[in-house]
Coordinates of C-alpha atoms and ligand atoms in Angstrom, one line a residue:
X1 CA 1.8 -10.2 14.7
X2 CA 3.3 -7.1 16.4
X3 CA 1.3 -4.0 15.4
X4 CA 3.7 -1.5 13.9
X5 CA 1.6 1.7 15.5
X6 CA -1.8 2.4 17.1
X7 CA -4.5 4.6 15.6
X8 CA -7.7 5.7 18.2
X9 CA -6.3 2.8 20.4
X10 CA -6.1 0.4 17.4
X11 CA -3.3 -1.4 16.7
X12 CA -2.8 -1.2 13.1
X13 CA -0.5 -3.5 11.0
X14 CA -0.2 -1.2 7.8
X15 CA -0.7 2.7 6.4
X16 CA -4.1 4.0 6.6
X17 CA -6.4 4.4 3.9
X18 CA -10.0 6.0 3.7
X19 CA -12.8 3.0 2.7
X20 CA -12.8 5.2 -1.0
X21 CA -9.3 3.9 -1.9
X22 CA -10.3 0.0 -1.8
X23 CA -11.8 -1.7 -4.5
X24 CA -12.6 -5.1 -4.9
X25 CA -10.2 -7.0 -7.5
X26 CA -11.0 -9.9 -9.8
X27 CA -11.0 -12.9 -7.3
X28 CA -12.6 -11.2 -4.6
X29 CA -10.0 -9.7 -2.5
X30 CA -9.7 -5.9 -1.1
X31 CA -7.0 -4.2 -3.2
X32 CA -6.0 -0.8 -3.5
X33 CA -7.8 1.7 -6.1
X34 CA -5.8 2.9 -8.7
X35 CA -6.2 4.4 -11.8
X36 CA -5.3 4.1 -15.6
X37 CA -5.3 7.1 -18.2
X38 CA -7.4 6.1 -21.6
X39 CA -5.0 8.0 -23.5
X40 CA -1.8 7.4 -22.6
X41 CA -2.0 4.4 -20.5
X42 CA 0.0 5.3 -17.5
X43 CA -1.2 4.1 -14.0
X44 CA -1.6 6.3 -11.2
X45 CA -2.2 5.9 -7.4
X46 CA -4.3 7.1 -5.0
X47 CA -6.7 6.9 -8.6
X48 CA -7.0 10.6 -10.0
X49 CA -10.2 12.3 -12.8
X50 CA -6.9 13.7 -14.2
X51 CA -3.8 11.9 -15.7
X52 CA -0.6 13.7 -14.2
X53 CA 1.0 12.9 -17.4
X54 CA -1.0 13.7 -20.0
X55 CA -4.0 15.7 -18.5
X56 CA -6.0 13.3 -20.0
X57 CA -10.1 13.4 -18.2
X58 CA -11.1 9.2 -18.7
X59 CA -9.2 7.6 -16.4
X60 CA -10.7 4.1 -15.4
X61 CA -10.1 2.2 -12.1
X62 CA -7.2 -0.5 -11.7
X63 CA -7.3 -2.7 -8.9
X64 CA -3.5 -2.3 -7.2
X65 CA -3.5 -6.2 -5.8
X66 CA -1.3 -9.2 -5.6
X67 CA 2.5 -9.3 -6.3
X68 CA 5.2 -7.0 -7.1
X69 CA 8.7 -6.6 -6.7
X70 CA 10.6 -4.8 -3.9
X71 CA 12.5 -1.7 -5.3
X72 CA 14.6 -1.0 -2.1
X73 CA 13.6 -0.7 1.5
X74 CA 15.2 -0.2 4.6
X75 CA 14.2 -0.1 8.5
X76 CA 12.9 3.0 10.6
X77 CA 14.1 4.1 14.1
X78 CA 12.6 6.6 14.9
X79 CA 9.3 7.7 14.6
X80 CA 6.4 9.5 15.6
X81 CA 5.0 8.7 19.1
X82 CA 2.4 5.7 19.8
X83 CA 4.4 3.9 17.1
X84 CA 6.4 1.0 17.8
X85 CA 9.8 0.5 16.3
X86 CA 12.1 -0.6 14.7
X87 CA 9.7 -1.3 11.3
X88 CA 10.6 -1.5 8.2
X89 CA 9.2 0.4 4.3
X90 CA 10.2 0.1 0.8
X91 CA 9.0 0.4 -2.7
X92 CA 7.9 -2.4 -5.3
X93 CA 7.3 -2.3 -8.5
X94 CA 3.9 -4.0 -10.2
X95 CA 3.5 -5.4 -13.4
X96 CA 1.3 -2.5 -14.6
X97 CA 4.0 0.2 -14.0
X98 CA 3.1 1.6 -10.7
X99 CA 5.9 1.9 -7.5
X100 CA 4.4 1.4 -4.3
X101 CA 5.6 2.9 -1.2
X102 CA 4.2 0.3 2.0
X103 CA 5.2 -0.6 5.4
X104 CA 7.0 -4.2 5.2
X105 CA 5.4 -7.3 7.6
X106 CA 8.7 -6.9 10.0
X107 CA 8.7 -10.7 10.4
X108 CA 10.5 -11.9 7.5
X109 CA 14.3 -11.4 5.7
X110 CA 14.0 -8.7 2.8
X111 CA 15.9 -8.5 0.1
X112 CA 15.6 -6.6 -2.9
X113 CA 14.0 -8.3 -5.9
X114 CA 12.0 -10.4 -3.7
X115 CA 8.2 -10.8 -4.2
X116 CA 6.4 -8.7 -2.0
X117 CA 2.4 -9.4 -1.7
X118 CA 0.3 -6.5 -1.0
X119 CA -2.1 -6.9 1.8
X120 CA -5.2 -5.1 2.2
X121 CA -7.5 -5.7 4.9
X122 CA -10.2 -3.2 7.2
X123 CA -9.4 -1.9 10.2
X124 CA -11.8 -2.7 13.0
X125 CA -14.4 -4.4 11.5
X126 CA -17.8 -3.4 12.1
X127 CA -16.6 0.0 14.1
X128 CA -17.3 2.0 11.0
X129 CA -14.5 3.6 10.8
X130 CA -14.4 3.0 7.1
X131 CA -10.6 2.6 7.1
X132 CA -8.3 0.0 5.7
X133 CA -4.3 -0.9 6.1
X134 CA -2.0 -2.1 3.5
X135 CA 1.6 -3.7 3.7
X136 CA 3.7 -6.0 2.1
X137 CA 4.2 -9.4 3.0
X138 CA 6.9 -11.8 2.1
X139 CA 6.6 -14.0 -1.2
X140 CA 4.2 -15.3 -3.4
Ligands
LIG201 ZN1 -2.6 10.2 -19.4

């Protein structure tokens, strides 16, 4: 796949994400690291000690992972340098309440209310740069 921009002469697929955001979900796979408040239940992402909504202090991680729905999107044009464009973003909505904001895989037709799989995956294995990339891809 065409990388969308290059990080420390890395292509990279995705946005960046320090090794501390991932968690591993149920089945295995990387997945994002939320959080959910124990008092009012609301999700939050990148996960936070405090609840933005309630100020609530037990929050408990939730693995951000599989499907959602895409919100809107739309493609880029311009951009910083060392990127390579056009690419495309948008939001989608998970089951648990959260709206993700992710870079789109730019080889597919998007349309809103299509199922958008979140995709998590390390960046230069073994380098140790402890960094991951996510994006959407098309469909279930
Ligand atoms: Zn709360």
């Amino acid at each position: 796949m065409m990388p969308i921009h290059q990080s420390g002469g890395a292509a990279i697929e995705g946005a960046l994400l320090p090794e501390a955001q991932v968690m591993r979900a149920a089945d295995g796979a990387l997945a994002l690291r939320a959080s959910r408040c124990r008092a009012c239940g609301q999700p939050t992402f990148p996960r936070t000690d405090v609840c933005p909504f309630c100020l609530g202090e037990e929050n408990e991680d939730l693995a951000l992972a599989g499907t959602a729905t895409l919100y809107a999107f739309t493609q880029v044009h311009i951009a910083p340098r060392h990127w390579q464009t056009p690419y495309l973003i948008g939001y989608a909505d998970f089951d648990c309440g959260l709206r993700l904001f992710a870079k789109l895989n730019p080889h597919t037709s998007w349309a809103p209310g299509a199922t958008a799989r979140l995709h998590v995956e390390a960046v230069a294995a073994g380098t140790g740069t402890g960094e991951v990339a996510y994006r959407y891809h098309l469909g279930a």
